């Protein structure tokens, strides 16, 4: 029977004879013994190679196989000496040897070198754990939204319109016509809700921003739910349920990988007290008390968000930003038209923004005026304006960056480790 590293412990209970396959992550030689760390897609285990139990030829193959060789081992599963896990005593081994000098040694390498070798670096236990957690996070997002009655609605990635800041567009020559890589699926999802009511997209978003920060990528993955008949308050309440659900699913499913990263899953769940909502005005007061004076109307910077989020012990919302700080499509507060019914959800403890969301303008005349202020052409957006001509309803939605959330979950210093192949202003390799 062929089993994976996750099945070895059960097989060790009754000393089963099993086959395992994977890659040789490392080896320690001790005379007539060799200990191979065999890695597969879900973890790693120790293979004990003894000349007496496997014969001279296989023992030699096991002793000489370079790191990262593909190996198949047949042997007996048994409890490991510390009693906590299991190991495999090899009877035979088959090796497809790699070249000798795998570029990533076990000594410390700098981040630039590792990013150059990203296609190989993802094999390391920590990077593989992060990528498994990412997969679980993406599945948790989809699964929660599916259970809540959302339909997945895939938006185009090449578009004639800009959703967010027009200075951050990657331009394309689309058979002679100008086009852009999508910044966000939102505008298309707003079309989707009039057909399917509750939709979400999950896909790449592109931002040509030259920000060299630890939380910006030029290509990131967004999960973006959009809901008809939902106002800004209900939108925030839903975001809270979403965050709680995905974090608890990931904590359950990936507890071993999180432990490997030194993350305590208890820090990913909170008691039932709701996430606090503060208004932008209050945020300015809190910042001023921390020595960060800002005049009303200025957007919050990364440092402001970090400072604010130090003052909370769970995620929280900043609501009602000045209209000027937000995108053209926002709904204004009817009682205070200078503020938008728009929120950011920030992770606590110095982290900052994880989600932007809000209520969308549903009135045609108001939306037109906003577009004029932003210098957007009605011709290009005519299909979007149609959504306000026929069947316009109050509606809201939000977008969460998968890498931002993963960075928080895994406690990563830099967002570049939260995606298999990061794209930043300085990197489009490998
Ligand atoms: O805040 P953003 O720009 O909002 C929107 O795009 C809305 N249209 C979303 C919506 O309402 N459907 O992006 C949403 C989220 C951010 O909160 C952040 O988590 C992530 O996407 N994000 C980035 N992640 C990595 N690198 C970047 N350059 C990012 N820009 C945004
Ligand atoms: Mg934002």
Coordinates of C-alpha atoms and ligand atoms in Angstrom, one line a residue:
X1 CA 0.0 0.0 0.0
X2 CA 1.3 3.5 -0.9
X3 CA 0.7 6.1 1.8
X4 CA 1.6 9.7 2.4
X5 CA 3.4 11.3 5.3
X6 CA 0.1 12.1 7.0
X7 CA -0.8 8.4 7.1
X8 CA 2.4 7.1 8.6
X9 CA 1.4 7.4 12.2
X10 CA -1.8 5.3 11.8
X11 CA 0.3 2.7 9.8
X12 CA 2.8 2.6 12.7
X13 CA 0.2 1.5 15.2
X14 CA 0.2 -2.0 13.8
X15 CA 3.6 -2.0 12.1
X16 CA 2.3 -2.1 8.5
X17 CA 4.5 -2.6 5.5
X18 CA 4.0 0.4 3.3
X19 CA 5.4 2.2 0.3
X20 CA 6.1 5.9 0.4
X21 CA 7.3 8.4 -2.2
X22 CA 8.6 11.9 -2.1
X23 CA 11.7 13.9 -2.2
X24 CA 14.9 13.6 -0.2
X25 CA 14.9 16.8 1.9
X26 CA 18.0 16.0 3.9
X27 CA 20.1 13.1 5.2
X28 CA 22.3 12.3 8.2
X29 CA 24.8 9.6 7.8
X30 CA 25.9 7.5 10.9
X31 CA 28.2 4.7 9.7
X32 CA 26.0 1.8 8.9
X33 CA 22.9 3.9 9.4
X34 CA 21.4 6.8 7.4
X35 CA 18.4 8.9 8.3
X36 CA 16.6 10.4 5.3
X37 CA 14.0 13.1 5.7
X38 CA 11.4 12.3 3.1
X39 CA 9.1 15.2 2.1
X40 CA 5.8 14.9 0.3
X41 CA 3.0 17.4 -0.4
X42 CA 1.7 17.3 3.2
X43 CA 4.7 17.0 5.4
X44 CA 7.9 15.1 6.1
X45 CA 9.0 12.0 7.9
X46 CA 12.2 10.2 8.8
X47 CA 13.2 7.1 6.9
X48 CA 15.7 4.9 8.7
X49 CA 18.1 3.1 6.4
X50 CA 20.2 0.2 7.7
X51 CA 22.4 -1.8 5.5
X52 CA 21.4 -5.0 7.3
X53 CA 17.6 -4.5 6.5
X54 CA 17.9 -3.2 3.0
X55 CA 20.9 -4.8 1.4
X56 CA 24.2 -3.2 0.2
X57 CA 23.0 -1.9 -3.1
X58 CA 19.9 0.0 -1.9
X59 CA 21.8 1.2 1.1
X60 CA 24.5 2.7 -1.2
X61 CA 21.7 4.4 -3.3
X62 CA 20.2 5.8 -0.2
X63 CA 23.6 7.0 1.2
X64 CA 24.6 8.7 -2.0
X65 CA 21.4 10.3 -3.3
X66 CA 21.7 14.1 -3.5
X67 CA 19.2 16.4 -1.8
X68 CA 16.0 16.8 -3.6
X69 CA 16.3 13.4 -5.4
X70 CA 12.9 11.7 -6.0
X71 CA 12.7 8.6 -3.9
X72 CA 10.4 5.7 -3.3
X73 CA 10.8 3.6 -0.2
X74 CA 9.2 0.3 0.8
X75 CA 9.5 -0.5 4.5
X76 CA 7.9 -1.0 7.9
X77 CA 6.0 1.8 9.7
X78 CA 7.0 2.1 13.4
X79 CA 6.6 4.6 16.2
X80 CA 9.6 7.0 16.4
X81 CA 11.9 6.7 19.4
X82 CA 10.4 9.8 21.1
X83 CA 7.0 8.1 21.0
X84 CA 5.4 11.2 19.5
X85 CA 5.4 10.4 15.8
X86 CA 6.3 7.6 13.4
X87 CA 9.2 6.6 11.1
X88 CA 9.8 4.2 8.3
X89 CA 12.3 1.5 8.5
X90 CA 13.4 1.0 4.9
X91 CA 13.6 -2.5 3.2
X92 CA 14.2 -1.2 -0.3
X93 CA 14.6 2.2 -1.9
X94 CA 14.4 3.5 -5.5
X95 CA 16.1 6.8 -6.3
X96 CA 15.9 9.1 -9.2
X97 CA 19.0 11.1 -8.4
X98 CA 19.1 14.9 -8.7
X99 CA 22.1 16.9 -9.6
X100 CA 24.4 17.2 -6.6
X101 CA 24.4 20.9 -5.8
X102 CA 20.8 22.0 -4.9
X103 CA 21.2 25.8 -4.9
X104 CA 19.4 26.3 -1.5
X105 CA 21.6 25.0 1.3
X106 CA 20.4 24.7 4.8
X107 CA 22.4 27.7 5.9
X108 CA 20.7 31.1 6.0
X109 CA 20.2 32.8 2.7
X110 CA 19.1 36.4 2.2
X111 CA 15.6 37.2 0.9
X112 CA 16.8 38.4 -2.5
X113 CA 18.6 35.1 -3.1
X114 CA 15.6 33.1 -2.0
X115 CA 13.2 35.1 -4.1
X116 CA 15.5 34.5 -7.2
X117 CA 15.2 30.8 -6.3
X118 CA 11.5 31.0 -5.5
X119 CA 10.7 28.0 -7.8
X120 CA 12.9 25.9 -5.5
X121 CA 12.4 27.7 -2.3
X122 CA 8.7 26.8 -2.1
X123 CA 9.8 23.2 -1.2
X124 CA 11.1 24.3 2.2
X125 CA 8.9 23.2 5.1
X126 CA 8.0 26.7 6.1
X127 CA 7.1 27.9 2.6
X128 CA 5.2 24.7 1.8
X129 CA 3.2 25.2 5.1
X130 CA 2.3 28.8 4.1
X131 CA 1.1 27.6 0.7
X132 CA -1.0 24.9 2.2
X133 CA -2.5 27.5 4.6
X134 CA -3.2 29.7 1.6
X135 CA -5.0 26.9 -0.2
X136 CA -7.1 26.2 2.9
X137 CA -7.9 30.0 3.2
X138 CA -9.0 30.2 -0.4
X139 CA -11.2 27.1 0.1
X140 CA -12.6 28.5 3.4
X141 CA -13.6 31.8 1.7
X142 CA -15.4 30.0 -1.1
X143 CA -17.0 27.4 1.1
X144 CA -18.4 30.1 3.5
X145 CA -19.8 32.2 0.7
X146 CA -21.2 29.2 -1.0
X147 CA -23.0 28.1 2.2
X148 CA -24.3 31.7 2.6
X149 CA -26.0 31.4 -0.8
X150 CA -23.5 33.3 -2.9
X151 CA -22.8 32.4 -6.5
X152 CA -19.3 32.6 -7.9
X153 CA -19.2 35.2 -10.6
X154 CA -16.0 35.4 -12.6
X155 CA -15.1 38.9 -13.9
X156 CA -12.9 39.6 -16.9
X157 CA -9.2 40.3 -16.2
X158 CA -8.8 42.5 -19.3
X159 CA -11.2 45.5 -19.1
X160 CA -11.9 48.9 -20.7
X161 CA -12.7 50.5 -17.3
X162 CA -10.7 51.4 -14.2
X163 CA -12.3 50.5 -10.8
X164 CA -9.9 52.1 -8.4
X165 CA -7.2 54.8 -8.8
X166 CA -6.5 55.5 -12.5
X167 CA -2.8 56.1 -11.7
X168 CA -2.4 52.4 -10.8
X169 CA -3.4 50.8 -14.1
X170 CA -1.4 48.4 -16.1
X171 CA -2.2 49.4 -19.7
X172 CA -2.7 46.9 -22.6
X173 CA -2.9 47.4 -26.3
X174 CA -6.0 45.4 -27.0
X175 CA -5.9 45.2 -30.8
X176 CA -5.4 48.9 -31.1
X177 CA -7.8 49.8 -28.4
X178 CA -6.8 50.9 -24.9
X179 CA -7.5 48.3 -22.2
X180 CA -6.3 47.6 -18.7
X181 CA -5.6 44.6 -16.4
X182 CA -8.4 44.5 -13.9
X183 CA -7.8 46.3 -10.5
X184 CA -10.9 44.7 -9.0
X185 CA -13.9 42.6 -10.1
X186 CA -16.3 44.9 -8.3
X187 CA -17.9 46.8 -11.1
X188 CA -18.7 43.6 -13.0
X189 CA -20.0 42.0 -9.8
X190 CA -22.4 44.9 -9.5
X191 CA -23.8 43.8 -12.8
X192 CA -23.9 40.2 -11.4
X193 CA -26.1 41.0 -8.4
X194 CA -29.0 42.1 -10.6
X195 CA -29.0 38.6 -12.0
X196 CA -27.9 36.5 -9.1
X197 CA -28.4 38.8 -6.0
X198 CA -25.4 37.6 -4.0
X199 CA -22.2 37.0 -5.9
X200 CA -18.5 36.8 -5.3
X201 CA -15.4 36.8 -7.4
X202 CA -12.0 35.3 -6.5
X203 CA -9.2 36.1 -8.8
X204 CA -6.2 38.2 -9.6
X205 CA -6.2 42.0 -9.2
X206 CA -3.4 44.2 -10.7
X207 CA -2.1 47.4 -9.4
X208 CA 0.7 49.3 -11.1
X209 CA 1.6 51.1 -7.9
X210 CA 5.3 51.5 -7.3
X211 CA 4.9 51.1 -3.5
X212 CA 7.8 49.2 -2.1
X213 CA 6.1 48.2 1.2
X214 CA 5.8 44.9 3.0
X215 CA 2.1 44.8 2.2
X216 CA 1.8 45.7 -1.5
X217 CA 2.0 43.4 -4.5
X218 CA 1.4 44.5 -8.1
X219 CA -0.6 41.3 -8.6
X220 CA -2.6 40.0 -5.7
X221 CA -5.7 37.8 -5.3
X222 CA -8.9 39.3 -4.2
X223 CA -12.0 37.7 -2.8
X224 CA -14.9 40.2 -3.5
X225 CA -18.4 39.5 -2.4
X226 CA -21.2 41.8 -3.6
X227 CA -24.8 41.9 -2.3
X228 CA -28.1 43.4 -3.4
X229 CA -30.3 44.8 -0.7
X230 CA -27.5 45.3 1.8
X231 CA -26.5 48.6 3.3
X232 CA -23.1 49.6 4.7
X233 CA -23.9 48.5 8.3
X234 CA -25.1 45.1 7.2
X235 CA -22.0 44.9 5.0
X236 CA -19.7 45.3 8.0
X237 CA -21.7 42.8 10.1
X238 CA -21.3 40.3 7.2
X239 CA -17.5 41.0 7.0
X240 CA -17.2 40.1 10.7
X241 CA -19.0 36.8 10.1
X242 CA -16.8 36.2 7.1
X243 CA -13.6 36.8 8.9
X244 CA -14.5 34.7 11.9
X245 CA -15.6 31.8 9.7
X246 CA -12.6 31.7 7.5
X247 CA -10.1 32.1 10.4
X248 CA -11.7 29.3 12.4
X249 CA -11.8 27.0 9.4
X250 CA -8.1 27.6 8.7
X251 CA -7.2 27.2 12.3
X252 CA -9.0 23.9 12.4
X253 CA -7.7 22.5 9.2
X254 CA -4.1 23.7 9.3
X255 CA -3.2 23.6 13.0
X256 CA 0.0 21.6 12.4
X257 CA 1.3 24.0 9.7
X258 CA 0.4 27.0 11.9
X259 CA 2.3 25.4 14.8
X260 CA 5.3 25.0 12.5
X261 CA 5.2 28.7 11.8
X262 CA 4.9 29.4 15.5
X263 CA 1.4 30.7 15.3
X264 CA -1.1 30.2 18.1
X265 CA -4.5 29.3 16.7
X266 CA -6.1 30.7 19.9
X267 CA -5.2 34.1 18.6
X268 CA -7.3 33.6 15.5
X269 CA -10.7 33.4 17.4
X270 CA -12.4 35.9 19.6
X271 CA -15.4 35.8 22.0
X272 CA -18.7 37.0 20.7
X273 CA -18.2 40.7 21.4
X274 CA -18.7 42.5 18.0
X275 CA -15.8 44.0 16.2
X276 CA -15.7 47.8 17.0
X277 CA -16.7 50.3 14.4
X278 CA -15.1 53.7 14.8
X279 CA -15.8 56.6 12.4
X280 CA -13.0 58.3 10.5
X281 CA -13.4 61.4 12.8
X282 CA -12.8 59.3 15.9
X283 CA -9.8 57.7 14.2
X284 CA -8.3 61.2 13.7
X285 CA -8.8 61.9 17.5
X286 CA -7.2 58.7 18.4
X287 CA -4.3 59.4 16.1
X288 CA -3.9 62.9 17.5
X289 CA -3.8 61.5 21.1
X290 CA -0.9 59.3 19.8
X291 CA 0.9 62.3 18.5
X292 CA -0.2 61.9 14.9
X293 CA -2.1 65.1 14.0
X294 CA -3.9 65.0 10.6
X295 CA -6.3 67.5 9.1
X296 CA -9.8 66.3 8.2
X297 CA -9.9 65.0 4.7
X298 CA -6.5 63.4 4.6
X299 CA -6.4 59.7 3.9
X300 CA -5.0 57.4 6.6
X301 CA -1.4 56.3 5.8
X302 CA 0.1 52.9 6.4
X303 CA 1.7 54.3 9.6
X304 CA -1.6 55.7 10.8
X305 CA -3.3 52.4 10.3
X306 CA -0.5 50.6 12.2
X307 CA -0.8 53.1 15.0
X308 CA -4.6 52.8 15.3
X309 CA -4.5 49.1 15.1
X310 CA -2.2 48.8 18.1
X311 CA -5.1 50.1 20.1
X312 CA -7.3 47.1 19.4
X313 CA -7.3 43.4 20.4
X314 CA -9.4 42.1 17.5
X315 CA -10.3 43.3 14.0
X316 CA -12.1 46.6 13.8
X317 CA -13.7 48.9 11.2
X318 CA -13.0 52.5 10.3
X319 CA -16.2 53.9 8.8
X320 CA -17.4 57.0 7.0
X321 CA -14.2 58.2 5.4
X322 CA -14.3 61.6 3.6
X323 CA -15.7 61.2 0.1
X324 CA -12.5 62.6 -1.3
X325 CA -10.5 59.6 0.1
X326 CA -12.7 57.0 -1.6
X327 CA -13.4 55.7 -5.1
X328 CA -15.9 57.2 -7.5
X329 CA -18.6 54.5 -6.9
X330 CA -19.3 55.1 -3.2
X331 CA -22.6 56.1 -1.7
X332 CA -22.5 59.3 0.3
X333 CA -24.1 59.5 3.8
X334 CA -27.5 61.2 3.2
X335 CA -27.1 63.1 6.5
X336 CA -23.6 64.1 5.9
X337 CA -22.8 64.1 2.2
X338 CA -19.1 64.9 2.8
X339 CA -18.6 61.4 4.1
X340 CA -18.8 58.0 2.3
X341 CA -20.7 55.0 3.5
X342 CA -17.5 53.1 3.1
X343 CA -15.3 51.2 5.6
X344 CA -11.9 49.6 6.0
X345 CA -11.5 46.6 8.2
X346 CA -8.2 46.6 9.9
X347 CA -6.5 43.8 11.7
X348 CA -5.3 44.6 15.2
X349 CA -1.9 44.6 16.8
X350 CA -0.2 47.0 14.3
X351 CA -1.2 45.2 11.1
X352 CA -3.7 47.5 9.3
X353 CA -6.0 47.2 6.4
X354 CA -7.3 43.8 5.3
X355 CA -10.6 44.8 3.6
X356 CA -12.1 47.8 1.9
X357 CA -15.9 47.8 1.4
X358 CA -18.9 49.9 1.4
X359 CA -22.3 50.8 0.0
X360 CA -22.3 51.7 -3.7
X361 CA -24.0 54.7 -5.2
X362 CA -27.4 53.5 -6.5
X363 CA -28.7 56.8 -8.0
X364 CA -27.8 57.6 -11.6
X365 CA -27.5 61.4 -11.3
X366 CA -25.3 61.1 -8.2
X367 CA -23.0 58.5 -9.8
X368 CA -22.7 60.7 -13.0
X369 CA -21.7 63.6 -10.9
X370 CA -19.1 61.5 -9.0
X371 CA -17.7 60.3 -12.3
X372 CA -17.4 63.8 -13.6
X373 CA -15.5 64.8 -10.5
X374 CA -13.1 61.9 -11.1
X375 CA -12.7 62.8 -14.8
X376 CA -14.1 59.4 -16.0
X377 CA -15.7 59.1 -19.4
X378 CA -19.4 58.3 -19.4
X379 CA -18.9 56.5 -22.7
X380 CA -16.5 54.0 -21.3
X381 CA -18.7 53.4 -18.3
X382 CA -22.0 53.5 -20.1
X383 CA -22.7 49.8 -19.3
X384 CA -22.0 50.5 -15.6
X385 CA -24.4 53.4 -15.7
X386 CA -27.1 51.1 -17.2
X387 CA -27.1 49.2 -13.9
X388 CA -28.5 52.4 -12.3
X389 CA -31.1 52.8 -15.1
X390 CA -32.6 49.4 -14.8
X391 CA -33.3 47.7 -11.5
X392 CA -30.9 49.8 -9.3
X393 CA -31.2 48.8 -5.6
X394 CA -29.2 49.6 -2.5
X395 CA -26.2 47.3 -2.6
X396 CA -22.8 46.8 -0.9
X397 CA -19.8 44.7 -1.1
X398 CA -16.1 44.4 -0.1
X399 CA -12.8 43.1 -1.2
X400 CA -10.2 41.2 0.9
X401 CA -6.7 40.6 -0.4
X402 CA -5.8 36.9 0.1
X403 CA -2.2 37.7 0.6
X404 CA -2.9 40.4 3.2
X405 CA -5.0 37.9 5.2
X406 CA -2.5 35.1 4.8
X407 CA 0.3 37.4 5.9
X408 CA -1.6 38.1 9.1
X409 CA -2.5 34.5 9.6
X410 CA 1.0 33.3 9.2
X411 CA 2.7 36.2 10.9
X412 CA 4.8 37.0 7.8
X413 CA 7.3 39.8 7.8
X414 CA 6.7 40.5 4.1
X415 CA 3.7 39.8 1.8
X416 CA 6.0 38.3 -0.9
X417 CA 6.0 35.0 1.0
X418 CA 2.1 34.8 0.9
X419 CA 1.9 34.0 -2.8
X420 CA 3.7 31.3 -4.8
X421 CA 5.3 33.7 -7.2
X422 CA 5.2 37.3 -6.0
X423 CA 5.0 40.2 -8.4
X424 CA 6.3 43.5 -7.1
X425 CA 7.6 46.6 -8.9
X426 CA 11.1 45.1 -8.8
X427 CA 10.3 41.5 -9.5
X428 CA 8.7 39.5 -12.3
X429 CA 11.1 36.6 -12.0
X430 CA 10.8 33.6 -11.8
Ligands
LIG1 O1 -8.9 48.5 -0.9 P1 -9.0 48.0 -2.3 O2 -8.3 48.7 -3.4 O3 -10.6 48.0 -2.7 C1 -11.1 47.6 -3.9 O4 -10.5 47.2 -4.8 C2 -12.6 47.5 -3.9 N1 -13.0 47.6 -5.3 C3 -13.0 46.2 -3.2 C4 -14.5 45.9 -3.3 O5 -15.2 46.6 -2.6 N2 -14.9 44.9 -4.0 O6 -8.6 46.4 -2.4 C5 -9.3 45.5 -1.6 C6 -8.3 44.7 -0.7 C7 -7.5 45.6 0.3 O7 -8.2 45.8 1.5 C8 -6.3 44.7 0.5 O8 -6.5 43.6 1.4 C9 -6.0 44.1 -0.9 O9 -7.3 44.2 -1.6 N3 -5.1 44.9 -1.7 C10 -3.8 44.6 -1.9 N4 -3.1 43.5 -1.5 C11 -1.8 43.4 -1.9 N5 -1.2 44.3 -2.7 C12 -1.9 45.4 -3.1 N6 -1.3 46.3 -3.9 C13 -3.2 45.6 -2.7 N7 -4.2 46.5 -2.9 C14 -5.3 46.1 -2.3
LIG2 MG1 -8.5 49.8 0.4

